[in-house]
Short mmCIF file of C-alpha atoms and ligand atoms in Angstrom, two decimals:
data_model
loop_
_atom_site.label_atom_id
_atom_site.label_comp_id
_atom_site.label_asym_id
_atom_site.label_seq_id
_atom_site.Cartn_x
_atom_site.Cartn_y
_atom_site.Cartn_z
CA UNK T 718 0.00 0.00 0.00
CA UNK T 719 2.75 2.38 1.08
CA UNK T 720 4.64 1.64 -2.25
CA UNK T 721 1.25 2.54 -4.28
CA UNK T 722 1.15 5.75 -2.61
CA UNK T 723 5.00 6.54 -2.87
CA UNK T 724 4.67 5.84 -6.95
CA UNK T 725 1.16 8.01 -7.05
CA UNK T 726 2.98 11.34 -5.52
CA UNK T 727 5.72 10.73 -7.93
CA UNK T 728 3.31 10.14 -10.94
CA UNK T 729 1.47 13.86 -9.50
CA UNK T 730 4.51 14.96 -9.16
CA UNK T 731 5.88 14.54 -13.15
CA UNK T 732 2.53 15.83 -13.96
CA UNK T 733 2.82 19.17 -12.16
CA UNK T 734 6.36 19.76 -13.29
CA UNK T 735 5.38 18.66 -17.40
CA UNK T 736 2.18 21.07 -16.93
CA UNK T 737 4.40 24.47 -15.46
CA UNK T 738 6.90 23.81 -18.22
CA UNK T 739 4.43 23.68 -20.97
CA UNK T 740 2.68 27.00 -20.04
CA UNK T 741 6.21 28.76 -19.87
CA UNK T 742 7.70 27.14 -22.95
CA UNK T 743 4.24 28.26 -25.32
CA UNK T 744 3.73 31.75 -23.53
CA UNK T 745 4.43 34.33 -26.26
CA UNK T 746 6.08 37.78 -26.02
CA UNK T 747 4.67 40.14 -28.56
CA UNK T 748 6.39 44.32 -29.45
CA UNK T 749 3.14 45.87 -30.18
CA UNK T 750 2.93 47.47 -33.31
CA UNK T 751 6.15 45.51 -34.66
CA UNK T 752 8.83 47.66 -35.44
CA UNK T 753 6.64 50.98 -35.11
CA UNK T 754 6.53 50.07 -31.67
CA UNK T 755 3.20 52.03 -29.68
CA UNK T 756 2.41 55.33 -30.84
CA UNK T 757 -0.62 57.00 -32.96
CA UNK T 758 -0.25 55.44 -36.47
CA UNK T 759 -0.65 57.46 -39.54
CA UNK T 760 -3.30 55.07 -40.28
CA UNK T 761 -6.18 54.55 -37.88
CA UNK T 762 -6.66 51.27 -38.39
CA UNK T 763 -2.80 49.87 -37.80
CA UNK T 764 -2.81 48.52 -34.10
CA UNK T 765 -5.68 46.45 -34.69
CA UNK T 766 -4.43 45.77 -38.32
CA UNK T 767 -1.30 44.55 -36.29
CA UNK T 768 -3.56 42.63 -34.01
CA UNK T 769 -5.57 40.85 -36.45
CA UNK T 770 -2.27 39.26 -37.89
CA UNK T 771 -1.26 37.49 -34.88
CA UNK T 772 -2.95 34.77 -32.73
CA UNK T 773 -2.75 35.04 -28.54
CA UNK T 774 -3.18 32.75 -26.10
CA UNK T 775 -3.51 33.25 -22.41
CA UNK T 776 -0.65 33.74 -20.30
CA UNK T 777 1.38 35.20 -23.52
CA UNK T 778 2.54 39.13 -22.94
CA UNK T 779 2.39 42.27 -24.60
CA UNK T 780 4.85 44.51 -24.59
CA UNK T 781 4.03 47.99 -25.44
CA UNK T 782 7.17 50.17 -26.85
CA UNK T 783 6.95 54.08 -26.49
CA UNK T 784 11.32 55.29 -26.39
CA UNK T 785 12.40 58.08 -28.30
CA UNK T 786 9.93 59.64 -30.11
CA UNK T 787 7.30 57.77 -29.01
CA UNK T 788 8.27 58.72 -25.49
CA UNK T 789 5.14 60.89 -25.04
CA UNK T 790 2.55 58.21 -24.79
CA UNK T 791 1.09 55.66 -21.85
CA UNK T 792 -1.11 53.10 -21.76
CA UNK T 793 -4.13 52.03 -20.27
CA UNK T 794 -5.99 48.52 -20.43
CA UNK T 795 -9.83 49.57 -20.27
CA UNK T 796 -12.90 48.25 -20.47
CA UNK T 797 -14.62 47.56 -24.43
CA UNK T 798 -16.64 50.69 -24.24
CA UNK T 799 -13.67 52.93 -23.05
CA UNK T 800 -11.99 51.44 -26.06
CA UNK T 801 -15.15 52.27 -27.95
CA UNK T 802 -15.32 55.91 -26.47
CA UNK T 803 -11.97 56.46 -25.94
CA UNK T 804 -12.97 56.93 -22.07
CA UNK T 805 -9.56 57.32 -20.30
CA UNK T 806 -11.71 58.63 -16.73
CA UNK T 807 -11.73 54.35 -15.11
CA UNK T 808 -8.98 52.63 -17.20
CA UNK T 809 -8.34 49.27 -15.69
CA UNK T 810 -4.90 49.66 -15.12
CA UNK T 811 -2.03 52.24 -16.31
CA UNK T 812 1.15 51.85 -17.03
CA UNK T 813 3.29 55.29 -17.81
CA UNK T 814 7.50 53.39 -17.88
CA UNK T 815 8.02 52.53 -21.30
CA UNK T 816 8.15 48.48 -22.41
CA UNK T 817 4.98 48.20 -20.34
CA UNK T 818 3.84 44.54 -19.76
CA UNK T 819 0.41 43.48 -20.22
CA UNK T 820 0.03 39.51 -19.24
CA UNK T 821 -3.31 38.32 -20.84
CA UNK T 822 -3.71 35.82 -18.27
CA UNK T 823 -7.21 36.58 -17.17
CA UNK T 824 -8.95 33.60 -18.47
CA UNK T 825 -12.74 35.31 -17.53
CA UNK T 826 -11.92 37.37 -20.23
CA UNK T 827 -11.57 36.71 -23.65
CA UNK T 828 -11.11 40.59 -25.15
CA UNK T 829 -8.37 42.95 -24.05
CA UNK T 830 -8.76 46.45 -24.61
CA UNK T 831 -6.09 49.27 -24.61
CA UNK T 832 -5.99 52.64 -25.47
CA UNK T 833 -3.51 55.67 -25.11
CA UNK T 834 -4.77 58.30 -22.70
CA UNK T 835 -2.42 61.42 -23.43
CA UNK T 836 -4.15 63.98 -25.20
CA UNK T 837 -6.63 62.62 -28.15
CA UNK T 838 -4.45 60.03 -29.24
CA UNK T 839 -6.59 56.82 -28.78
CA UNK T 840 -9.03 59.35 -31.09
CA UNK T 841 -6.40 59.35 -33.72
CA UNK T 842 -6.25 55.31 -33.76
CA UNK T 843 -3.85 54.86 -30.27
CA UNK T 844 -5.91 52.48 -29.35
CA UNK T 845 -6.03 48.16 -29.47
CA UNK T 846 -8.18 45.44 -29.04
CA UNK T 847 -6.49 41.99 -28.28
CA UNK T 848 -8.73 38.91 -28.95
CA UNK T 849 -7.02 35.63 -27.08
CA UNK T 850 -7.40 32.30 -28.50
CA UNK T 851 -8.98 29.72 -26.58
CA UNK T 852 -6.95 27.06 -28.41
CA UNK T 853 -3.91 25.94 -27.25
C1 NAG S 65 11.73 50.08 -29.02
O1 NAG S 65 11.63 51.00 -30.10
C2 NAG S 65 12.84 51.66 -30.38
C3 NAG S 65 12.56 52.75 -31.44
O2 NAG S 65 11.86 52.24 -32.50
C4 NAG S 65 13.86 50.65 -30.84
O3 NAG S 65 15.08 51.29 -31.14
C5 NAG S 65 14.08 49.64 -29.72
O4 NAG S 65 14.96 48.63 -30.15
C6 NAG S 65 12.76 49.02 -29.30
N1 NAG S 65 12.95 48.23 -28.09
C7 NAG S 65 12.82 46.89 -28.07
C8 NAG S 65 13.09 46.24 -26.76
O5 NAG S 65 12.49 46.25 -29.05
C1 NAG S 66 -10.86 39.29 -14.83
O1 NAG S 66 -11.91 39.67 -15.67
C2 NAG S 66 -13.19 39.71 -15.06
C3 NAG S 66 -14.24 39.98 -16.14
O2 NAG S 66 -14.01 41.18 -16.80
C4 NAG S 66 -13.16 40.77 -13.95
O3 NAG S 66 -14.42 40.82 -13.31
C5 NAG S 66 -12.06 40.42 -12.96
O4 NAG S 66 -11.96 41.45 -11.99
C6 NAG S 66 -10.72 40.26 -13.65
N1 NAG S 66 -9.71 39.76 -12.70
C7 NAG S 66 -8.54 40.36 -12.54
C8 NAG S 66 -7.61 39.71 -11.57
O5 NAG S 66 -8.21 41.37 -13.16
#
């Protein structure tokens, strides 16, 4: 009986280890905005342009650039119709140090929504809407 019970913990054991090492080896790190990094596009559509080209997952990060002359920007996570609005008054959270990190691991939600709040950029297109696969 004792031997049964040694070689279950062992078996739970494996299992626990194998699961934590999957999650970190498939999250994904994503520079939002590729090489133009996070600042108001010339075209309004371009974040979520960006967006629509790549597939997240939970747990994978965003990583939102704003150095040099970008420098002048933030960014807020917000609700959908913030993002709609461009409401900056409740934003979720707020990050102002450039190479911000945004972890979309809250599984109750499968839409992320961000938006600059410095002056009327998110007006001018500084804004993004993140939809996370539920597909592993
Ligand atoms: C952020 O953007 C700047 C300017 O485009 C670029 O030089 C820099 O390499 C980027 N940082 C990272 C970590 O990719
Ligand atoms: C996750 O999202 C749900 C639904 O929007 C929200 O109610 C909850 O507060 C969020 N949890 C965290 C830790 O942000």
């Amino acid at each position: 009986m004792r031997k049964v019970n040694s070689s279950l913990v062992v078996l739970m054991t494996c299992m626990v280890v194998a699961s934590i090492e999957f999650h970190s080896s498939t999250a994904k790190e994503f520079m939002v905005g590729g090489p133009f990094g996070w600042g108001v596009p010339h075209n309004h559509k371009f974040h979520d342009k960006w967006s629509n080209h790549h597939t997240f997952k939970s747990h994978d990060v965003l990583i939102f650039n704003f150095t040099g002359k970008l420098s002048n920007n933030d960014i807020a996570e917000v609700t959908r119709e913030a993002y709609l609005k461009c409401d900056s008054k409740n934003p979720i959270s707020h990050q102002t140090i450039n190479l911000a990190r945004f972890n979309l691991k809250n599984t109750s939600m499968n839409n992320h929504y961000y938006i600059c709040i410095i002056h009327q950029n998110c007006k001018l297109g500084h804004k993004l809407s993140i939809t996370v696969s539920l597909r592993r």
